[in-house]
PDB file of C-alpha atoms and ligand atoms in Angstrom:
ATOM      1  CA  MET A   1    -227.415 114.321  96.321  1.00  0.00           C
ATOM      2  CA  ASN A   2    -223.909 113.028  95.734  1.00  0.00           C
ATOM      3  CA  ILE A   3    -222.896 111.604  99.092  1.00  0.00           C
ATOM      4  CA  SER A   4    -220.838 108.730 100.359  1.00  0.00           C
ATOM      5  CA  LEU A   5    -222.200 106.651 103.229  1.00  0.00           C
ATOM      6  CA  ILE A   6    -221.338 103.590 105.313  1.00  0.00           C
ATOM      7  CA  ASP A   7    -224.143 101.228 106.384  1.00  0.00           C
ATOM      8  CA  ILE A   8    -222.903  99.822 109.696  1.00  0.00           C
ATOM      9  CA  GLY A   9    -225.736  97.276 110.023  1.00  0.00           C
ATOM     10  CA  SER A  10    -226.804  95.280 106.986  1.00  0.00           C
ATOM     11  CA  ASN A  11    -228.107  91.699 107.296  1.00  0.00           C
ATOM     12  CA  LEU A  12    -226.994  90.741 103.792  1.00  0.00           C
ATOM     13  CA  THR A  13    -226.900  87.036 104.656  1.00  0.00           C
ATOM     14  CA  HIS A  14    -230.682  87.082 105.204  1.00  0.00           C
ATOM     15  CA  ASP A  15    -232.703  84.661 103.043  1.00  0.00           C
ATOM     16  CA  SER A  16    -234.626  87.527 101.464  1.00  0.00           C
ATOM     17  CA  PHE A  17    -231.405  88.565  99.665  1.00  0.00           C
ATOM     18  CA  ALA A  18    -230.554  85.052  98.411  1.00  0.00           C
ATOM     19  CA  ALA A  19    -231.893  85.587  94.896  1.00  0.00           C
ATOM     20  CA  ASP A  20    -230.455  89.033  94.136  1.00  0.00           C
ATOM     21  CA  ARG A  21    -227.647  89.779  96.613  1.00  0.00           C
ATOM     22  CA  ASP A  22    -225.248  91.062  93.949  1.00  0.00           C
ATOM     23  CA  ALA A  23    -227.904  93.424  92.596  1.00  0.00           C
ATOM     24  CA  VAL A  24    -228.584  94.665  96.140  1.00  0.00           C
ATOM     25  CA  ILE A  25    -224.878  95.411  96.616  1.00  0.00           C
ATOM     26  CA  ALA A  26    -224.691  97.156  93.229  1.00  0.00           C
ATOM     27  CA  ARG A  27    -227.786  99.262  93.947  1.00  0.00           C
ATOM     28  CA  ALA A  28    -226.285 100.344  97.259  1.00  0.00           C
ATOM     29  CA  LEU A  29    -223.066 101.451  95.566  1.00  0.00           C
ATOM     30  CA  GLU A  30    -225.036 103.411  92.980  1.00  0.00           C
ATOM     31  CA  ALA A  31    -226.904 105.135  95.807  1.00  0.00           C
ATOM     32  CA  GLY A  32    -223.627 106.208  97.433  1.00  0.00           C
ATOM     33  CA  VAL A  33    -223.427 103.473 100.085  1.00  0.00           C
ATOM     34  CA  ARG A  34    -219.800 102.681  99.507  1.00  0.00           C
ATOM     35  CA  ARG A  35    -219.343 100.239 102.343  1.00  0.00           C
ATOM     36  CA  GLN A  36    -221.495  97.924 104.467  1.00  0.00           C
ATOM     37  CA  ILE A  37    -220.772  96.115 107.708  1.00  0.00           C
ATOM     38  CA  VAL A  38    -222.602  92.804 107.313  1.00  0.00           C
ATOM     39  CA  THR A  39    -224.097  91.669 110.609  1.00  0.00           C
ATOM     40  CA  GLY A  40    -223.478  88.209 112.013  1.00  0.00           C
ATOM     41  CA  ALA A  41    -226.148  87.074 114.479  1.00  0.00           C
ATOM     42  CA  ASP A  42    -225.386  83.393 115.051  1.00  0.00           C
ATOM     43  CA  SER A  43    -222.844  80.777 114.048  1.00  0.00           C
ATOM     44  CA  THR A  44    -224.088  80.334 110.474  1.00  0.00           C
ATOM     45  CA  SER A  45    -224.660  83.981 109.622  1.00  0.00           C
ATOM     46  CA  SER A  46    -221.307  84.995 111.144  1.00  0.00           C
ATOM     47  CA  ILE A  47    -219.525  82.497 108.865  1.00  0.00           C
ATOM     48  CA  GLN A  48    -221.587  83.599 105.848  1.00  0.00           C
ATOM     49  CA  ALA A  49    -221.003  87.285 106.603  1.00  0.00           C
ATOM     50  CA  ALA A  50    -217.234  86.737 106.840  1.00  0.00           C
ATOM     51  CA  ALA A  51    -217.272  84.867 103.508  1.00  0.00           C
ATOM     52  CA  LEU A  52    -219.250  87.652 101.840  1.00  0.00           C
ATOM     53  CA  ALA A  53    -216.830  90.258 103.171  1.00  0.00           C
ATOM     54  CA  ALA A  54    -213.863  88.214 101.955  1.00  0.00           C
ATOM     55  CA  ALA A  55    -215.426  88.091  98.484  1.00  0.00           C
ATOM     56  CA  HIS A  56    -216.015  91.881  98.384  1.00  0.00           C
ATOM     57  CA  PRO A  57    -213.075  93.307 100.333  1.00  0.00           C
ATOM     58  CA  LEU A  58    -213.462  96.907  99.162  1.00  0.00           C
ATOM     59  CA  ILE A  59    -217.196  97.086  99.829  1.00  0.00           C
ATOM     60  CA  LEU A  60    -218.052  94.720 102.680  1.00  0.00           C
ATOM     61  CA  SER A  61    -216.773  94.016 106.170  1.00  0.00           C
ATOM     62  CA  SER A  62    -218.544  91.849 108.737  1.00  0.00           C
ATOM     63  CA  THR A  63    -219.214  91.186 112.386  1.00  0.00           C
ATOM     64  CA  ALA A  64    -219.154  87.839 114.200  1.00  0.00           C
ATOM     65  CA  GLY A  65    -221.356  87.185 117.188  1.00  0.00           C
ATOM     66  CA  VAL A  66    -224.470  85.724 118.728  1.00  0.00           C
ATOM     67  CA  HIS A  67    -227.693  87.726 119.017  1.00  0.00           C
ATOM     68  CA  PRO A  68    -229.397  87.423 122.427  1.00  0.00           C
ATOM     69  CA  HIS A  69    -232.243  85.504 120.753  1.00  0.00           C
ATOM     70  CA  HIS A  70    -229.708  82.755 120.032  1.00  0.00           C
ATOM     71  CA  ALA A  71    -227.864  82.994 123.362  1.00  0.00           C
ATOM     72  CA  GLN A  72    -228.838  79.439 124.274  1.00  0.00           C
ATOM     73  CA  SER A  73    -226.685  78.167 121.409  1.00  0.00           C
ATOM     74  CA  PHE A  74    -223.587  79.767 122.913  1.00  0.00           C
ATOM     75  CA  ASP A  75    -221.091  77.109 124.024  1.00  0.00           C
ATOM     76  CA  ALA A  76    -217.335  76.521 124.053  1.00  0.00           C
ATOM     77  CA  PRO A  77    -217.052  75.402 120.388  1.00  0.00           C
ATOM     78  CA  LEU A  78    -219.030  78.459 119.273  1.00  0.00           C
ATOM     79  CA  ARG A  79    -216.860  80.694 121.380  1.00  0.00           C
ATOM     80  CA  ALA A  80    -213.769  79.224 119.709  1.00  0.00           C
ATOM     81  CA  GLN A  81    -215.356  79.643 116.277  1.00  0.00           C
ATOM     82  CA  LEU A  82    -216.093  83.335 116.911  1.00  0.00           C
ATOM     83  CA  GLY A  83    -212.551  83.838 118.181  1.00  0.00           C
ATOM     84  CA  ASN A  84    -211.196  82.341 114.952  1.00  0.00           C
ATOM     85  CA  LEU A  85    -213.453  84.439 112.720  1.00  0.00           C
ATOM     86  CA  LEU A  86    -212.384  87.552 114.602  1.00  0.00           C
ATOM     87  CA  GLN A  87    -208.762  86.902 113.689  1.00  0.00           C
ATOM     88  CA  LEU A  88    -209.692  87.730 110.080  1.00  0.00           C
ATOM     89  CA  PRO A  89    -208.948  91.343 109.102  1.00  0.00           C
ATOM     90  CA  HIS A  90    -212.321  91.850 107.387  1.00  0.00           C
ATOM     91  CA  VAL A  91    -214.259  90.707 110.478  1.00  0.00           C
ATOM     92  CA  VAL A  92    -214.209  94.038 112.246  1.00  0.00           C
ATOM     93  CA  ALA A  93    -216.450  93.749 115.323  1.00  0.00           C
ATOM     94  CA  VAL A  94    -217.940  91.339 117.860  1.00  0.00           C
ATOM     95  CA  GLY A  95    -221.712  91.040 117.668  1.00  0.00           C
ATOM     96  CA  GLU A  96    -224.413  91.553 117.388  1.00  0.00           C
ATOM     97  CA  CYS A  97    -224.468  90.749 121.067  1.00  0.00           C
ATOM     98  CA  GLY A  98    -226.347  92.083 124.038  1.00  0.00           C
ATOM     99  CA  LEU A  99    -229.658  91.552 125.810  1.00  0.00           C
ATOM    100  CA  ASP A 100    -233.227  91.335 124.504  1.00  0.00           C
ATOM    101  CA  TYR A 101    -235.885  90.838 127.179  1.00  0.00           C
ATOM    102  CA  PHE A 102    -238.737  91.810 124.837  1.00  0.00           C
ATOM    103  CA  ARG A 103    -239.623  88.247 123.970  1.00  0.00           C
ATOM    104  CA  ASN A 104    -236.927  86.299 125.845  1.00  0.00           C
ATOM    105  CA  PHE A 105    -236.367  83.797 123.034  1.00  0.00           C
ATOM    106  CA  SER A 106    -233.413  82.707 125.183  1.00  0.00           C
ATOM    107  CA  PRO A 107    -233.666  82.792 128.994  1.00  0.00           C
ATOM    108  CA  PRO A 108    -232.235  86.009 130.519  1.00  0.00           C
ATOM    109  CA  GLU A 109    -229.481  84.083 132.373  1.00  0.00           C
ATOM    110  CA  ALA A 110    -228.316  82.520 129.101  1.00  0.00           C
ATOM    111  CA  GLN A 111    -228.421  85.951 127.457  1.00  0.00           C
ATOM    112  CA  ARG A 112    -226.281  87.505 130.166  1.00  0.00           C
ATOM    113  CA  ALA A 113    -223.740  84.658 130.013  1.00  0.00           C
ATOM    114  CA  ALA A 114    -223.419  84.855 126.215  1.00  0.00           C
ATOM    115  CA  PHE A 115    -223.131  88.647 126.388  1.00  0.00           C
ATOM    116  CA  VAL A 116    -220.364  88.541 128.986  1.00  0.00           C
ATOM    117  CA  ALA A 117    -218.513  85.841 127.035  1.00  0.00           C
ATOM    118  CA  GLN A 118    -218.597  87.988 123.892  1.00  0.00           C
ATOM    119  CA  LEU A 119    -217.368  91.058 125.784  1.00  0.00           C
ATOM    120  CA  GLU A 120    -214.448  88.918 126.942  1.00  0.00           C
ATOM    121  CA  ILE A 121    -213.724  87.868 123.345  1.00  0.00           C
ATOM    122  CA  ALA A 122    -213.852  91.529 122.267  1.00  0.00           C
ATOM    123  CA  ALA A 123    -211.353  92.439 124.963  1.00  0.00           C
ATOM    124  CA  GLU A 124    -209.055  89.627 123.810  1.00  0.00           C
ATOM    125  CA  VAL A 125    -209.142  90.485 120.110  1.00  0.00           C
ATOM    126  CA  ARG A 126    -209.208  94.260 120.698  1.00  0.00           C
ATOM    127  CA  LYS A 127    -212.115  94.793 118.333  1.00  0.00           C
ATOM    128  CA  PRO A 128    -215.236  96.865 119.096  1.00  0.00           C
ATOM    129  CA  VAL A 129    -218.649  95.422 120.008  1.00  0.00           C
ATOM    130  CA  PHE A 130    -221.823  95.792 117.952  1.00  0.00           C
ATOM    131  CA  LEU A 131    -224.512  95.931 120.612  1.00  0.00           C
ATOM    132  CA  HIS A 132    -228.201  95.001 120.633  1.00  0.00           C
ATOM    133  CA  GLN A 133    -230.486  95.941 123.509  1.00  0.00           C
ATOM    134  CA  ARG A 134    -234.231  95.765 123.858  1.00  0.00           C
ATOM    135  CA  ASP A 135    -236.233  96.110 127.077  1.00  0.00           C
ATOM    136  CA  ALA A 136    -233.084  95.341 129.062  1.00  0.00           C
ATOM    137  CA  HIS A 137    -231.452  98.723 129.520  1.00  0.00           C
ATOM    138  CA  GLY A 138    -230.616  98.372 133.234  1.00  0.00           C
ATOM    139  CA  ASP A 139    -228.889  94.974 133.076  1.00  0.00           C
ATOM    140  CA  PHE A 140    -227.271  95.854 129.767  1.00  0.00           C
ATOM    141  CA  ALA A 141    -225.739  99.095 131.024  1.00  0.00           C
ATOM    142  CA  ALA A 142    -224.625  97.450 134.291  1.00  0.00           C
ATOM    143  CA  ILE A 143    -222.784  94.621 132.486  1.00  0.00           C
ATOM    144  CA  LEU A 144    -221.197  97.029 130.023  1.00  0.00           C
ATOM    145  CA  ARG A 145    -220.044  99.285 132.845  1.00  0.00           C
ATOM    146  CA  ASP A 146    -218.052  96.350 134.275  1.00  0.00           C
ATOM    147  CA  TYR A 147    -216.337  95.618 130.964  1.00  0.00           C
ATOM    148  CA  ARG A 148    -216.119  99.006 129.292  1.00  0.00           C
ATOM    149  CA  ALA A 149    -212.505  99.729 130.283  1.00  0.00           C
ATOM    150  CA  SER A 150    -211.288  96.560 128.546  1.00  0.00           C
ATOM    151  CA  LEU A 151    -213.220  97.180 125.291  1.00  0.00           C
ATOM    152  CA  ALA A 152    -211.837  98.836 122.156  1.00  0.00           C
ATOM    153  CA  GLY A 153    -215.248 100.447 121.574  1.00  0.00           C
ATOM    154  CA  GLY A 154    -218.965  99.813 121.394  1.00  0.00           C
ATOM    155  CA  VAL A 155    -221.905 100.900 119.280  1.00  0.00           C
ATOM    156  CA  ALA A 156    -225.517 100.777 120.434  1.00  0.00           C
ATOM    157  CA  HIS A 157    -226.887  99.385 117.177  1.00  0.00           C
ATOM    158  CA  CYS A 158    -230.424 100.372 116.187  1.00  0.00           C
ATOM    159  CA  PHE A 159    -230.705 102.869 118.998  1.00  0.00           C
ATOM    160  CA  THR A 160    -234.385 103.663 119.560  1.00  0.00           C
ATOM    161  CA  GLY A 161    -234.230 105.225 123.025  1.00  0.00           C
ATOM    162  CA  GLY A 162    -234.710 108.755 124.260  1.00  0.00           C
ATOM    163  CA  ARG A 163    -232.544 111.357 125.964  1.00  0.00           C
ATOM    164  CA  SER A 164    -231.891 109.503 129.235  1.00  0.00           C
ATOM    165  CA  GLU A 165    -230.845 106.227 127.564  1.00  0.00           C
ATOM    166  CA  LEU A 166    -228.669 108.281 125.255  1.00  0.00           C
ATOM    167  CA  GLU A 167    -226.985 109.975 128.211  1.00  0.00           C
ATOM    168  CA  ASP A 168    -226.299 106.568 129.803  1.00  0.00           C
ATOM    169  CA  TYR A 169    -224.719 105.305 126.592  1.00  0.00           C
ATOM    170  CA  LEU A 170    -222.630 108.411 126.068  1.00  0.00           C
ATOM    171  CA  ALA A 171    -221.405 108.077 129.648  1.00  0.00           C
ATOM    172  CA  LEU A 172    -220.219 104.596 128.627  1.00  0.00           C
ATOM    173  CA  ASP A 173    -218.512 106.236 125.642  1.00  0.00           C
ATOM    174  CA  LEU A 174    -220.616 104.249 123.183  1.00  0.00           C
ATOM    175  CA  HIS A 175    -221.267 105.196 119.589  1.00  0.00           C
ATOM    176  CA  ILE A 176    -224.892 105.391 118.484  1.00  0.00           C
ATOM    177  CA  GLY A 177    -226.303 103.614 115.400  1.00  0.00           C
ATOM    178  CA  VAL A 178    -229.451 105.183 113.933  1.00  0.00           C
ATOM    179  CA  THR A 179    -231.780 103.276 111.561  1.00  0.00           C
ATOM    180  CA  GLY A 180    -234.927 104.113 109.594  1.00  0.00           C
ATOM    181  CA  TRP A 181    -236.785 103.950 112.915  1.00  0.00           C
ATOM    182  CA  VAL A 182    -236.031 107.679 112.894  1.00  0.00           C
ATOM    183  CA  SER A 183    -238.544 108.157 110.046  1.00  0.00           C
ATOM    184  CA  ASP A 184    -241.412 106.744 112.086  1.00  0.00           C
ATOM    185  CA  GLU A 185    -243.297 109.724 113.464  1.00  0.00           C
ATOM    186  CA  ARG A 186    -245.248 107.575 115.924  1.00  0.00           C
ATOM    187  CA  ARG A 187    -242.919 104.850 117.252  1.00  0.00           C
ATOM    188  CA  GLY A 188    -239.809 106.938 116.637  1.00  0.00           C
ATOM    189  CA  GLN A 189    -240.788 110.008 118.631  1.00  0.00           C
ATOM    190  CA  LEU A 190    -238.339 109.480 121.531  1.00  0.00           C
ATOM    191  CA  LEU A 191    -235.518 108.777 119.099  1.00  0.00           C
ATOM    192  CA  ARG A 192    -236.380 111.839 117.005  1.00  0.00           C
ATOM    193  CA  GLU A 193    -236.040 113.975 120.125  1.00  0.00           C
ATOM    194  CA  ALA A 194    -232.703 112.367 121.007  1.00  0.00           C
ATOM    195  CA  VAL A 195    -231.057 112.537 117.562  1.00  0.00           C
ATOM    196  CA  PRO A 196    -230.092 116.250 117.741  1.00  0.00           C
ATOM    197  CA  HIS A 197    -228.250 115.496 121.007  1.00  0.00           C
ATOM    198  CA  ILE A 198    -225.996 112.751 119.644  1.00  0.00           C
ATOM    199  CA  PRO A 199    -222.483 114.222 119.426  1.00  0.00           C
ATOM    200  CA  ALA A 200    -221.325 114.440 115.797  1.00  0.00           C
ATOM    201  CA  ASP A 201    -218.340 112.223 116.556  1.00  0.00           C
ATOM    202  CA  ARG A 202    -220.523 109.438 118.018  1.00  0.00           C
ATOM    203  CA  LEU A 203    -223.205 109.134 115.316  1.00  0.00           C
ATOM    204  CA  MET A 204    -223.327 106.321 112.736  1.00  0.00           C
ATOM    205  CA  LEU A 205    -226.025 105.201 110.275  1.00  0.00           C
ATOM    206  CA  GLU A 206    -227.472 101.797 109.430  1.00  0.00           C
ATOM    207  CA  THR A 207    -230.405 100.309 107.560  1.00  0.00           C
ATOM    208  CA  ASP A 208    -230.670  97.003 109.502  1.00  0.00           C
ATOM    209  CA  ALA A 209    -231.884  95.698 106.107  1.00  0.00           C
ATOM    210  CA  PRO A 210    -234.016  93.719 105.350  1.00  0.00           C
ATOM    211  CA  TYR A 211    -235.719  94.894 108.558  1.00  0.00           C
ATOM    212  CA  LEU A 212    -236.974  98.369 109.448  1.00  0.00           C
ATOM    213  CA  LEU A 213    -238.011  99.696 106.054  1.00  0.00           C
ATOM    214  CA  PRO A 214    -238.422 103.470 106.623  1.00  0.00           C
ATOM    215  CA  ARG A 215    -242.151 104.116 106.926  1.00  0.00           C
ATOM    216  CA  ASP A 216    -242.125 107.263 104.808  1.00  0.00           C
ATOM    217  CA  LEU A 217    -240.088 105.889 101.916  1.00  0.00           C
ATOM    218  CA  VAL A 218    -241.556 106.905  98.532  1.00  0.00           C
ATOM    219  CA  PRO A 219    -242.149 104.834  96.495  1.00  0.00           C
ATOM    220  CA  HIS A 220    -242.757 102.205  99.160  1.00  0.00           C
ATOM    221  CA  PRO A 221    -241.471  98.825  97.909  1.00  0.00           C
ATOM    222  CA  LYS A 222    -244.275  96.263  97.696  1.00  0.00           C
ATOM    223  CA  SER A 223    -241.979  93.590  99.130  1.00  0.00           C
ATOM    224  CA  ARG A 224    -241.536  95.727 102.282  1.00  0.00           C
ATOM    225  CA  ARG A 225    -237.913  94.581 102.168  1.00  0.00           C
ATOM    226  CA  ASN A 226    -235.440  97.195 103.343  1.00  0.00           C
ATOM    227  CA  GLU A 227    -232.190  97.548 101.400  1.00  0.00           C
ATOM    228  CA  PRO A 228    -228.844  99.261 102.010  1.00  0.00           C
ATOM    229  CA  CYS A 229    -229.581 101.545  99.014  1.00  0.00           C
ATOM    230  CA  PHE A 230    -232.169 103.318 101.197  1.00  0.00           C
ATOM    231  CA  LEU A 231    -229.488 104.597 103.601  1.00  0.00           C
ATOM    232  CA  PRO A 232    -229.435 108.088 101.973  1.00  0.00           C
ATOM    233  CA  HIS A 233    -233.101 108.419 102.986  1.00  0.00           C
ATOM    234  CA  ILE A 234    -232.109 107.816 106.615  1.00  0.00           C
ATOM    235  CA  ALA A 235    -229.203 110.255 106.289  1.00  0.00           C
ATOM    236  CA  ARG A 236    -231.601 112.950 105.064  1.00  0.00           C
ATOM    237  CA  ALA A 237    -234.039 112.311 107.932  1.00  0.00           C
ATOM    238  CA  VAL A 238    -231.217 112.494 110.488  1.00  0.00           C
ATOM    239  CA  ALA A 239    -229.817 115.639 108.859  1.00  0.00           C
ATOM    240  CA  HIS A 240    -233.226 117.311 108.942  1.00  0.00           C
ATOM    241  CA  LEU A 241    -233.657 116.600 112.666  1.00  0.00           C
ATOM    242  CA  ARG A 242    -230.153 117.867 113.438  1.00  0.00           C
ATOM    243  CA  GLY A 243    -230.427 120.981 111.300  1.00  0.00           C
ATOM    244  CA  GLU A 244    -227.430 119.852 109.271  1.00  0.00           C
ATOM    245  CA  THR A 245    -226.967 119.147 105.582  1.00  0.00           C
ATOM    246  CA  PRO A 246    -227.049 115.516 104.417  1.00  0.00           C
ATOM    247  CA  GLU A 247    -223.486 116.045 103.200  1.00  0.00           C
ATOM    248  CA  THR A 248    -222.343 117.007 106.703  1.00  0.00           C
ATOM    249  CA  VAL A 249    -224.070 113.960 108.202  1.00  0.00           C
ATOM    250  CA  ALA A 250    -222.572 111.707 105.515  1.00  0.00           C
ATOM    251  CA  GLU A 251    -219.116 113.060 106.124  1.00  0.00           C
ATOM    252  CA  SER A 252    -219.172 112.794 109.923  1.00  0.00           C
ATOM    253  CA  THR A 253    -220.860 109.371 110.057  1.00  0.00           C
ATOM    254  CA  SER A 254    -218.480 107.927 107.454  1.00  0.00           C
ATOM    255  CA  ARG A 255    -215.488 109.295 109.303  1.00  0.00           C
ATOM    256  CA  ASN A 256    -216.801 107.818 112.567  1.00  0.00           C
ATOM    257  CA  ALA A 257    -217.448 104.391 111.029  1.00  0.00           C
ATOM    258  CA  THR A 258    -214.039 104.310 109.352  1.00  0.00           C
ATOM    259  CA  ARG A 259    -212.325 105.070 112.644  1.00  0.00           C
ATOM    260  CA  PHE A 260    -214.600 102.916 114.834  1.00  0.00           C
ATOM    261  CA  PHE A 261    -214.282  99.750 112.719  1.00  0.00           C
ATOM    262  CA  ALA A 262    -210.660 100.548 111.709  1.00  0.00           C
ATOM    263  CA  LEU A 263    -211.654 100.295 108.032  1.00  0.00           C
ATOM    264  CA  SER A 264    -209.057 100.921 105.379  1.00  0.00           C
ATOM    265  CA  PRO A 265    -209.833 104.182 103.587  1.00  0.00           C
ATOM    266  CA  SER A 266    -212.012 103.552 100.547  1.00  0.00           C
ATOM    267  CA  PRO A 267    -210.443 104.053  97.119  1.00  0.00           C
ATOM    268  CA  VAL A 268    -213.842 105.362  95.865  1.00  0.00           C
TER     269      VAL A 268
HETATM  270 ZN1   ZN B   1    -230.209  94.033 116.551  1.00  0.00          ZN
END
């Protein structure tokens, strides 16, 4: 399969890539993953992601933001720091930001405040938002509804919901990021039913590496570490569910990501 893909969610700054990050990037390129959007999730990883993207301008871009788990760390200096990072051309989106009530590592009020603040930054810098939501759909959709008109765009990253959540997100004109969750025949059932209903011009692909190693990957890496080079596996799973060819999925998702993140066309 000779396809060209964009991984819109890769946590390349994660410690598990410290020893072999260059090899991970090279393996991804060999597998046809020609570009990655490196996720920032707090102050440190947003700075690291921007530095990585600056060092690999043709292959990597990054996001800058604060994950809801870290919402308590959000303060005025951090807000200013994110605003500065987002002036850089290779920092292409605000996030990941949103709400996560699954474990409430930060109190819900702090999560909502940090989310709103980051939506305001996104409106100021006119860059799209990279959104995280878990067990918080109602509050999340309500807040987004208030801000949607001022946003350049938004992607529901690692979408795992079913048809009704999908309809809510499409009504908010969000893009939908699909991970290897789609390969999980047990936990991924709702998502697998929703995937054929994602409009072709709203679908994007991501590994969320090193998390979410596709369950049915063969051979299954002993480390259980997910890598961007496994994105073609996700593209094939999505294509199968949609009754499309992997090439069609690669083409539409790459086009969507290029437009959504305003990426310069790849020379590859
Ligand atoms: Zn996330």
